[in-house]
């Protein structure tokens, strides 16, 4: 018998941890070799007909699929067509998208034989074992715990659920070889479950938290560290819920740092204390990356979504994390939550923005099957898109037009803030004009709209040009802004002489530039590796530009103190620090380099 275990990821760089667990659990505990189990990952961007043909040609006897919110619609197309070609081959779905309401999910899909609901490893094992026990009369489905299935006459039966696995260490490490994960994100779990009950989140469904032992986690991490993979993304729902567990892991990776691997954790900011800051302070810059869900700062909303957080403490801790300069901080907000209107959301946005995180993700509420919020839609007048990922259209507090405006703000936030390509110019514009971040992006949106550019395909050069035009809507020093834009432009590895920059390089720029690139003393202070490199080689890693202001002073004073003075800027691209600081630049006085 030949069984296919498959899924569609949302993009090639992602992988599906669940099916790797299912596969390795079966391979470890199976009692028989008669079933050949094949694992295959596709993406939703693959041509569905090619996937269909691949699966048909595989000549499988049964197909088991992992269904999530990002792939369910493509799966419906794929397997309803497959079922027309091969209607005798049973297809089973498992995963969060079908687990919450197995009966409806099964009833709505004529092509499905069954749904495996809940935690997957044991349930999948049960199904595979039932294949082995296949008797003449067919498969003994009634024995398979965690299965909802259709009888031969089409009635739906739901078997009792499979209890959660008590000892997580009994689940084998899913990454036996990293070959299939080349250039893809490695997801990893050190625990399961979440103690919080945030009403929009699926993790609220599962009660209790279980941990893999530290001994096991350390062994797994050794493997990742030895393989020098760029990033391990922990999918622990709240990584720092247990201080001993979290600190032991952080200390371990700090002590065994290979200089390359970065570890991403989703944490709760209010649970951080000095012990966490101590390990962060002694860590390599870029070793850790934290994702922190703020979601909203509106009190009534926080209570309604069951996140009664201490905002002061959360913000204090985030600021402290930013001040360490050691880690990449990613903050999340969600628009469309109960009791949050347009103005309160803009306020949440401004408060989060003022922390100046490396990434600020402005998300839009999705109504996920099985979440507590799903049963409160009428109360808040939610209108929800029928297609996955079931994003809301409006509710009692925010209308569709306001959400659309926020969508445009999100687009511009991605381009002008999260890309980090405009960090000097944007920050200066906000400080100097005294405009709040939300108003800045809303005004920028109106400007884009007037130029007919909001929904146009725009390249990076045009983004610079549009921002340069937009600056005239603000009361700021336009020459300084233009110089900062020039700095941002060259920091982003962009080259060429752009007409949008007001000042061409200074008259004696080439003379000074040549002096500097031959001055090994100065260059080796910038980067010790330059001491032994030829000028030609050095020129490949640096860019030199001239500016008319003291940029270091400006940045140091939070963009408040401006000194007009010609400067030579050396951008050093050699320096790279995982997502934290993609470049380093040095500033020289003209007299300094001429000497
Ligand atoms: C990685 C991830 C992503 C990746 C995608 C990964 C990929 N493969 O392509 C990215 C970042 C792109 C993503 C995006 C989104 N995601 Co997401 N994501 C996750 C995350 C963090 C990890 C998933 C994971 O691997 N977990 C570890 C595995 C082992 O646990 P598990 O998924 O629960 O699987 C277990 C069981 O469900 C079951 N199981 C799973 N598959 C199968 C299959 C079979 C056959 C069986 C028997 C059992 C089974 O067994 C597993 C082991 O016990 C989860 C949150 C989390 N921490 O789990 C959210 C989560 C899956 N995402 C979610 C959501 C809502 C989204 C977004 C809509 C959010 C948004 N910001 O807009 C978008 C989707 C956008 C779109 N295009 O539609 C929800 C999913 C709800 C659902 N019904 O699918 C989750 C659960 C978050 C939450 N807490 O609400 N996501």
XYZ file of C-alpha atoms and ligand atoms in Angstrom:
686
model
C 0.000 0.000 0.000
C 1.249 3.478 -0.855
C 0.140 6.532 1.160
C 0.819 10.197 0.383
C 1.164 12.733 3.207
C 1.093 16.199 1.701
C 0.314 19.908 2.023
C 0.521 23.256 0.227
C 2.674 25.864 1.956
C 1.939 29.539 1.552
C 5.311 30.178 -0.094
C 8.388 28.157 -0.945
C 10.389 29.513 2.005
C 7.862 28.089 4.489
C 7.632 24.467 5.538
C 4.970 22.454 7.297
C 6.296 21.224 10.608
C 3.163 19.148 11.319
C 3.546 16.668 8.459
C 7.209 16.133 9.304
C 6.153 15.244 12.849
C 3.444 12.902 11.537
C 5.878 11.230 9.191
C 8.623 10.691 11.748
C 6.169 9.541 14.430
C 4.829 6.842 12.129
C 8.284 5.801 10.946
C 9.464 5.472 14.570
C 6.492 3.540 15.990
C 5.067 1.567 13.044
C 4.744 -2.150 13.609
C 4.909 -3.189 10.004
C 6.738 -2.273 6.786
C 3.900 -2.959 4.373
C 2.867 0.666 3.935
C 5.095 2.939 1.877
C 4.591 6.465 3.210
C 5.654 9.364 0.981
C 5.894 12.974 2.143
C 5.564 15.827 -0.360
C 5.300 19.591 0.152
C 3.988 21.900 -2.556
C 3.063 25.574 -2.404
C -0.171 27.394 -3.207
C 1.744 29.242 -5.924
C 2.541 26.048 -7.802
C 0.424 25.390 -10.863
C -2.447 23.283 -9.446
C -2.706 21.184 -12.607
C 0.933 20.209 -12.300
C 0.390 19.169 -8.675
C -2.704 17.241 -9.714
C -0.786 15.396 -12.393
C 2.078 14.675 -9.984
C -0.323 13.191 -7.434
C -2.288 11.187 -10.008
C 0.980 9.774 -11.399
C 2.052 8.809 -7.871
C -0.575 6.038 -7.895
C -1.314 6.282 -4.196
C -3.845 4.136 -2.359
C -4.717 6.857 0.170
C -3.954 10.555 0.542
C -3.619 12.477 3.812
C -3.421 16.272 3.721
C -2.564 19.071 6.156
C -5.112 21.902 5.851
C -4.562 25.472 7.056
C -6.244 28.781 6.430
C -3.773 29.658 3.647
C -4.253 26.494 1.593
C -7.860 25.383 2.070
C -9.225 26.922 -1.111
C -6.456 25.532 -3.289
C -6.922 22.137 -1.617
C -10.634 22.201 -2.463
C -9.868 22.763 -6.135
C -7.057 20.233 -6.221
C -8.768 17.347 -4.486
C -12.259 17.784 -5.912
C -10.618 17.387 -9.325
C -8.510 14.493 -8.117
C -11.633 12.803 -6.811
C -13.280 13.015 -10.233
C -10.293 11.242 -11.781
C -9.828 8.668 -9.021
C -12.965 8.493 -6.938
C -11.968 5.240 -5.217
C -8.914 6.649 -3.503
C -9.796 7.896 -0.023
C -8.684 11.421 0.891
C -8.370 12.614 4.500
C -7.731 16.136 5.753
C -6.242 17.082 9.105
C -4.945 20.351 10.605
C -6.372 23.511 12.223
C -8.589 24.583 9.327
C -10.736 21.428 9.495
C -10.264 20.423 13.147
C -12.518 23.018 14.790
C -15.740 21.838 13.125
C -14.973 18.401 11.664
C -18.578 17.562 10.917
C -19.284 20.687 8.817
C -15.873 20.552 7.175
C -16.570 16.980 6.106
C -20.191 17.547 5.107
C -19.131 20.453 2.842
C -16.596 18.347 0.978
C -18.103 15.550 -1.064
C -14.651 14.433 -2.202
C -13.397 13.704 1.332
C -13.557 10.367 3.079
C -12.559 11.628 6.495
C -11.164 14.313 8.734
C -8.491 13.728 11.354
C -9.051 16.272 14.066
C -6.853 17.545 16.917
C -3.190 16.912 17.640
C -1.923 14.939 14.699
C 0.768 12.425 15.557
C -1.328 9.782 17.360
C -4.396 10.324 15.180
C -2.380 9.807 11.993
C -0.763 6.761 13.555
C -4.257 5.400 14.334
C -5.378 5.862 10.741
C -2.244 4.217 9.316
C -2.650 1.316 11.723
C -6.242 0.895 10.593
C -4.936 0.589 7.002
C -2.717 -2.239 8.176
C -5.627 -3.916 9.879
C -7.671 -3.662 6.729
C -10.056 -6.603 6.701
C -12.091 -7.909 3.819
C -15.066 -5.770 4.767
C -12.978 -2.575 4.523
C -11.076 -0.384 6.909
C -12.073 -0.490 10.559
C -12.724 3.221 10.888
C -14.676 2.987 14.117
C -11.444 2.161 15.968
C -9.615 5.292 14.780
C -9.683 7.851 17.557
C -9.705 11.451 16.304
C -11.378 10.515 12.992
C -14.619 11.881 11.552
C -15.660 9.828 8.526
C -18.375 9.099 6.034
C -19.964 5.651 6.053
C -20.726 3.905 2.763
C -24.211 5.400 2.830
C -22.783 8.875 3.405
C -23.652 9.346 7.085
C -21.016 11.242 9.064
C -19.697 9.574 12.205
C -17.342 11.269 14.633
C -15.154 9.006 16.721
C -14.023 10.002 20.201
C -10.992 12.277 20.329
C -7.413 11.180 20.882
C -6.022 12.473 24.211
C -3.101 14.906 23.950
C 0.350 13.316 24.074
C 1.565 13.642 27.666
C 5.265 13.119 27.075
C 6.286 15.376 24.184
C 9.752 13.768 24.135
C 8.050 10.660 22.722
C 7.628 12.639 19.474
C 10.777 12.181 17.385
C 12.830 15.154 16.199
C 11.265 15.930 12.799
C 14.405 17.106 10.989
C 16.488 14.022 10.261
C 18.090 15.702 7.272
C 18.128 19.383 6.450
C 18.490 18.827 2.711
C 14.772 19.426 1.977
C 14.903 22.662 3.999
C 17.665 24.399 2.091
C 16.722 28.106 1.729
C 13.595 27.569 3.799
C 12.589 28.670 7.290
C 13.111 26.043 9.971
C 10.176 25.934 12.385
C 10.725 24.404 15.778
C 8.678 23.740 18.934
C 9.978 23.457 22.476
C 6.475 23.347 23.961
C 2.822 23.070 22.999
C -0.242 24.980 24.139
C -0.802 28.487 25.491
C -2.083 29.555 28.899
C -3.712 32.690 27.479
C -7.159 32.865 25.933
C -6.883 35.760 23.443
C -10.251 35.663 21.743
C -9.008 35.966 18.125
C -6.327 33.267 18.446
C -6.644 29.572 17.785
C -4.210 28.724 20.554
C -6.943 29.765 23.020
C -8.651 26.490 22.153
C -6.012 24.164 23.556
C -5.962 23.987 27.341
C -2.723 23.515 29.255
C 0.924 23.852 28.308
C 3.283 20.921 27.738
C 7.053 21.110 27.376
C 9.717 19.094 25.609
C 12.432 18.366 28.180
C 15.377 20.763 28.226
C 17.695 17.854 27.591
C 15.812 17.075 24.392
C 15.624 20.721 23.289
C 19.366 21.216 23.779
C 20.114 18.138 21.695
C 17.852 19.434 18.903
C 19.479 22.858 19.051
C 22.939 21.279 18.783
C 21.864 19.906 15.443
C 20.720 23.319 14.151
C 23.854 25.014 15.466
C 26.141 22.422 13.917
C 24.363 22.812 10.579
C 24.810 26.629 10.830
C 21.329 27.296 9.520
C 20.487 31.006 9.295
C 17.267 31.087 11.309
C 15.300 28.841 13.673
C 11.774 30.116 14.208
C 10.274 28.852 17.447
C 6.516 28.398 17.012
C 5.963 28.131 20.770
C 2.783 30.099 21.326
C 4.233 32.078 24.266
C 7.907 31.216 24.482
C 8.582 32.851 27.857
C 5.611 31.461 29.745
C 7.926 29.319 31.873
C 10.949 31.325 32.953
C 13.223 28.362 33.727
C 12.517 26.761 30.380
C 12.910 29.975 28.356
C 16.044 31.192 30.110
C 17.706 27.788 29.902
C 17.189 27.814 26.126
C 18.376 31.397 25.698
C 21.454 30.825 27.824
C 22.207 27.635 25.936
C 22.158 29.241 22.513
C 24.133 32.173 23.869
C 26.830 29.816 25.200
C 26.858 27.725 22.025
C 26.447 30.558 19.539
C 27.934 29.654 16.151
C 28.021 33.279 15.016
C 25.428 32.662 12.318
C 22.170 31.151 13.536
C 19.445 33.521 14.692
C 16.609 32.407 16.994
C 13.126 33.863 16.690
C 10.717 33.726 19.646
C 7.168 34.929 20.114
C 7.114 36.339 23.617
C 4.919 38.169 26.091
C 6.620 41.478 26.878
C 5.215 41.862 30.380
C 6.885 38.640 31.526
C 10.427 39.883 30.917
C 12.637 40.642 33.896
C 16.300 41.390 34.666
C 17.343 37.764 34.113
C 16.179 37.973 30.515
C 17.909 41.318 30.017
C 21.143 39.879 31.409
C 21.267 37.094 28.850
C 20.335 39.504 26.071
C 23.084 41.897 27.130
C 25.729 39.200 26.926
C 24.419 37.808 23.607
C 25.801 38.490 20.161
C 23.867 41.303 18.476
C 21.427 39.566 16.161
C 21.397 36.213 17.988
C 17.801 36.689 19.153
C 14.731 38.078 17.483
C 11.522 38.779 19.424
C 8.006 39.022 18.100
C 5.683 40.786 20.526
C 1.961 41.095 19.959
C 0.683 44.457 21.163
C -2.513 44.073 19.057
C -4.061 47.236 20.529
C -3.512 49.716 23.334
C -7.234 50.503 23.687
C -8.258 49.409 27.158
C -11.849 48.378 26.422
C -10.624 46.291 23.498
C -7.884 44.654 25.539
C -10.471 43.565 28.087
C -12.886 42.351 25.401
C -10.251 40.196 23.702
C -9.123 38.796 27.040
C -5.683 40.411 27.127
C -5.739 42.557 30.256
C -2.091 43.590 29.878
C -0.204 46.193 31.889
C 0.525 48.653 29.082
C 3.047 50.726 31.048
C 5.097 47.647 31.873
C 4.866 46.303 28.338
C 6.070 49.574 26.816
C 8.814 49.980 29.396
C 10.122 46.504 28.596
C 9.951 46.999 24.849
C 11.897 50.265 25.169
C 14.464 48.491 27.287
C 14.776 45.745 24.683
C 15.249 48.341 21.934
C 17.880 50.114 24.026
C 20.009 46.979 24.291
C 20.577 47.331 20.534
C 21.034 43.568 20.567
C 17.938 42.162 19.029
C 15.508 42.570 16.225
C 12.058 43.534 17.570
C 8.928 42.840 15.643
C 5.655 44.299 16.986
C 2.160 43.316 15.883
C -1.094 45.272 15.820
C -4.524 44.049 14.752
C -7.159 46.353 13.246
C -10.811 45.370 13.559
C -10.988 44.069 17.119
C -14.127 44.607 19.235
C -14.638 48.203 20.500
C -11.686 49.519 18.459
C -12.764 52.360 16.161
C -10.691 54.229 13.575
C -9.404 56.822 16.061
C -8.561 54.396 18.856
C -6.740 52.247 16.323
C -4.731 55.221 15.067
C -3.792 55.873 18.660
C -2.686 52.245 19.115
C -0.687 52.656 15.923
C 1.020 55.857 17.113
C 1.906 54.389 20.486
C 3.403 51.283 18.910
C 5.188 53.282 16.200
C 6.817 55.571 18.769
C 8.714 52.582 20.122
C 10.469 52.525 16.725
C 10.592 48.736 16.397
C 12.510 47.146 13.520
C 9.197 45.880 12.130
C 5.679 47.028 12.875
C 3.111 44.709 11.419
C -0.318 46.198 10.902
C -2.577 43.151 10.578
C -6.297 42.927 9.916
C -8.531 40.712 11.995
C -9.396 37.329 10.565
C -12.135 35.215 12.056
C -10.442 31.878 12.510
C -12.507 28.730 12.946
C -12.501 27.494 16.515
C -11.496 30.798 18.142
C -13.626 32.257 20.955
C -14.395 35.323 18.783
C -16.098 33.114 16.206
C -19.088 32.766 18.513
C -19.426 36.540 19.141
C -19.816 37.818 15.596
C -23.440 38.915 15.863
C -22.821 40.805 19.095
C -20.277 43.056 17.326
C -22.015 43.137 13.911
C -19.037 41.581 12.163
C -19.176 41.218 8.399
C -16.606 38.676 7.320
C -15.232 37.701 3.922
C -16.465 34.253 2.899
C -13.075 33.339 1.415
C -10.072 32.302 3.505
C -8.362 33.767 5.481
C -11.803 35.194 6.502
C -10.682 38.742 7.012
C -13.352 41.057 8.390
C -15.078 43.651 6.167
C -16.468 45.793 8.986
C -17.986 45.676 12.441
C -20.054 47.919 14.705
C -17.009 50.088 15.521
C -15.198 50.471 12.211
C -16.612 50.609 8.713
C -15.277 49.179 5.495
C -13.989 52.532 4.193
C -11.918 53.122 7.319
C -10.455 49.630 7.130
C -9.572 50.264 3.467
C -7.792 53.452 4.464
C -5.821 51.476 7.021
C -4.970 48.946 4.324
C -3.352 51.724 2.308
C -1.537 52.913 5.421
C -0.264 49.368 5.854
C 1.002 49.288 2.265
C 2.892 52.556 2.774
C 4.138 51.458 6.183
C 5.673 48.387 4.536
C 7.322 50.468 1.830
C 8.532 53.411 3.894
C 9.036 52.007 7.388
C 9.353 48.229 7.538
C 11.659 48.100 4.534
C 14.070 50.262 6.585
C 15.066 51.888 3.326
C 13.926 55.382 4.331
C 14.794 55.378 7.977
C 16.635 58.720 8.187
C 14.345 60.743 5.939
C 11.078 59.468 7.417
C 12.194 59.837 11.008
C 13.432 63.367 10.419
C 10.204 64.329 8.619
C 8.092 63.146 11.538
C 10.184 64.806 14.209
C 10.585 68.089 12.336
C 6.957 68.403 11.263
C 5.662 67.275 14.654
C 3.129 65.058 12.901
C 2.098 61.772 14.483
C 2.989 58.628 12.553
C -0.650 57.855 11.748
C -1.238 61.356 10.312
C 2.019 61.182 8.385
C 1.002 57.951 6.669
C -2.573 59.114 6.092
C -1.274 62.324 4.495
C 1.199 60.358 2.423
C -1.693 58.167 1.317
C -3.739 61.199 0.205
C -0.697 62.413 -1.717
C -0.252 59.023 -3.395
C -3.942 58.998 -4.258
C -3.722 62.471 -5.832
C -0.774 61.320 -7.910
C -2.782 58.250 -8.936
C -0.059 56.045 -7.541
C -1.712 54.262 -4.580
C -2.417 51.077 -6.497
C 0.198 51.439 -9.228
C 3.204 49.167 -9.645
C 6.088 51.349 -8.536
C 9.806 50.693 -8.501
C 12.110 51.787 -5.712
C 13.434 54.845 -7.579
C 9.935 56.177 -7.990
C 9.272 55.605 -4.284
C 12.197 57.934 -3.565
C 10.934 60.461 -6.074
C 7.402 60.451 -4.659
C 8.638 60.891 -1.094
C 10.812 63.753 -2.256
C 7.751 65.464 -3.766
C 5.613 64.714 -0.724
C 8.018 66.528 1.581
C 6.681 69.861 0.260
C 3.367 69.103 1.980
C 5.209 69.269 5.298
C 6.758 72.150 7.187
C 10.313 70.901 7.358
C 13.775 71.898 6.155
C 13.552 70.683 2.575
C 17.279 70.755 1.858
C 18.040 68.711 4.931
C 15.277 66.240 4.089
C 16.687 65.902 0.613
C 20.155 65.199 1.981
C 18.754 62.534 4.306
C 16.899 61.004 1.402
C 20.203 60.899 -0.459
C 21.804 59.122 2.485
C 18.966 56.567 2.614
C 19.245 56.081 -1.126
C 22.917 55.167 -1.082
C 22.605 53.142 2.129
C 20.168 50.952 0.236
C 22.950 49.953 -2.185
C 21.378 52.125 -4.862
C 23.769 53.825 -7.241
C 23.941 56.371 -10.005
C 23.511 60.113 -10.039
C 19.919 60.890 -9.282
C 18.511 64.220 -10.309
C 16.171 64.354 -7.313
C 19.045 65.174 -5.009
C 19.443 68.941 -4.784
C 23.158 69.065 -4.385
C 25.567 67.332 -6.651
C 28.699 66.270 -4.813
C 30.938 69.136 -3.661
C 33.367 70.669 -6.105
C 36.366 68.986 -4.559
C 34.459 65.783 -3.829
C 36.441 63.565 -6.197
C 39.708 64.899 -4.878
C 38.691 64.235 -1.284
C 37.201 60.889 -2.104
C 40.422 59.736 -3.744
C 42.422 60.948 -0.800
C 40.274 59.013 1.581
C 40.306 55.740 -0.298
C 44.083 55.828 -0.350
C 44.339 56.647 3.338
C 44.852 53.180 4.833
C 45.074 54.565 8.371
C 41.608 55.986 8.314
C 40.176 53.049 6.358
C 41.537 50.430 8.715
C 39.945 52.297 11.600
C 36.620 51.939 9.774
C 37.151 48.259 9.101
C 40.313 46.367 10.040
C 39.940 44.105 6.994
C 40.525 47.105 4.708
C 44.146 47.306 5.861
C 45.064 44.305 3.702
C 42.752 44.906 0.788
C 43.579 46.643 -2.475
C 41.818 49.930 -3.260
C 39.908 48.140 -6.016
C 38.663 45.536 -3.562
C 37.762 48.160 -0.963
C 35.739 50.077 -3.515
C 33.540 47.017 -3.987
C 32.437 47.179 -0.323
C 32.034 50.903 0.181
C 30.212 53.891 -1.220
C 31.276 57.506 -0.677
C 28.929 60.459 -0.854
C 29.000 64.041 0.331
C 26.321 65.657 2.486
C 25.891 69.200 3.717
C 24.906 68.392 7.293
C 26.395 66.694 10.334
C 24.328 63.516 10.227
C 25.841 61.876 13.301
C 24.915 64.892 15.429
C 21.422 64.934 13.949
C 20.745 61.256 14.683
C 22.351 61.449 18.127
C 20.038 64.273 19.146
C 16.896 62.519 17.925
C 16.821 64.692 14.767
C 16.572 67.858 16.842
C 19.953 69.535 16.437
C 21.051 70.498 12.939
C 24.570 71.622 12.054
C 25.220 72.795 8.514
C 28.680 71.514 7.605
C 30.048 69.695 4.563
C 30.709 66.053 5.310
C 32.049 63.058 3.496
C 30.125 59.855 4.260
C 31.645 56.437 3.867
C 29.112 53.621 3.751
C 30.558 50.283 4.708
C 28.529 47.384 3.327
C 30.925 44.802 4.728
C 29.341 45.185 8.106
C 26.207 43.097 8.308
C 24.385 42.043 11.393
C 21.382 39.821 10.799
C 18.460 42.158 10.041
C 19.631 44.500 12.767
C 22.040 46.776 10.999
C 22.477 46.037 7.311
C 25.240 48.652 6.955
C 27.438 50.989 8.889
C 28.414 54.482 7.902
C 31.169 56.866 8.944
C 31.309 60.594 8.648
C 34.392 62.678 7.909
C 35.065 66.385 7.873
C 36.512 67.579 4.624
C 39.609 69.022 6.312
C 40.179 65.689 8.004
C 40.446 63.773 4.737
C 42.470 66.395 2.884
C 45.245 66.285 5.419
C 4.199 29.196 10.464
C 2.858 29.887 10.484
C 2.475 30.603 9.359
C 3.323 30.745 8.091
C 2.903 29.748 6.995
C 3.605 28.404 7.101
C 3.423 27.531 5.893
N 3.602 26.240 6.066
O 3.176 27.974 4.798
C 2.920 32.195 7.675
C 3.819 33.155 8.422
C 2.987 32.529 6.187
C 1.501 32.271 8.245
C 0.534 33.120 7.775
C -0.751 33.183 8.332
N -1.190 32.515 9.396
Co -0.113 31.324 10.429
N 0.848 30.370 11.663
C 2.006 29.797 11.624
C 2.355 29.226 13.012
C 3.216 30.268 13.710
C 3.065 27.906 13.070
C 2.348 26.701 12.465
C 3.062 25.444 12.922
O 3.827 24.858 12.176
N 2.858 25.028 14.165
C 3.432 23.809 14.716
C 2.547 22.611 14.391
C 3.215 21.331 14.806
O 1.359 22.784 15.153
P -0.052 22.855 14.440
O 0.003 23.725 13.265
O -1.092 23.135 15.446
O -0.221 21.331 13.936
C -0.692 20.309 14.797
C -2.187 19.997 14.583
O -2.887 21.109 14.065
C -2.214 18.848 13.690
N -2.103 18.920 12.249
C -1.629 19.852 11.420
N -1.654 19.406 10.159
C -2.147 18.155 10.184
C -2.382 17.228 9.165
C -2.891 15.987 9.507
C -3.141 14.982 8.437
C -3.193 15.669 10.846
C -3.724 14.343 11.197
C -2.961 16.604 11.856
C -2.445 17.824 11.512
O -1.086 18.126 14.129
C 0.004 19.027 14.387
C 0.871 18.408 15.439
O 0.142 18.112 16.553
C 0.914 29.110 13.650
C 0.842 29.407 15.138
C 1.498 28.314 15.918
N 2.375 28.688 16.780
O 1.245 27.121 15.717
C 0.106 30.163 12.881
C -1.304 29.773 12.444
C -1.238 28.410 11.811
N -1.586 30.793 11.437
C -2.772 31.244 11.469
C -3.241 32.348 10.707
C -4.627 32.855 11.054
C -2.451 32.928 9.708
C -2.829 34.139 8.853
C -4.230 34.163 8.302
C -2.547 35.364 9.740
C -2.346 36.675 9.095
N -1.382 37.349 9.609
O -2.966 37.097 8.191
C -1.775 34.071 7.720
C -2.286 33.378 6.449
C -2.159 34.258 5.298
C -2.760 33.687 4.043
N -2.012 33.746 2.972
O -3.862 33.217 4.006
C -3.625 30.470 12.468
C -4.240 29.293 11.683
C -5.614 29.041 11.667
C -5.959 27.969 10.630
N -7.181 27.565 10.669
O -5.171 27.539 9.808
C -2.492 29.972 13.454
C -2.827 28.696 14.217
C -2.233 31.160 14.398
C -3.252 31.308 15.498
N -2.807 31.054 16.693
O -4.401 31.633 15.327
N 1.368 31.403 9.289
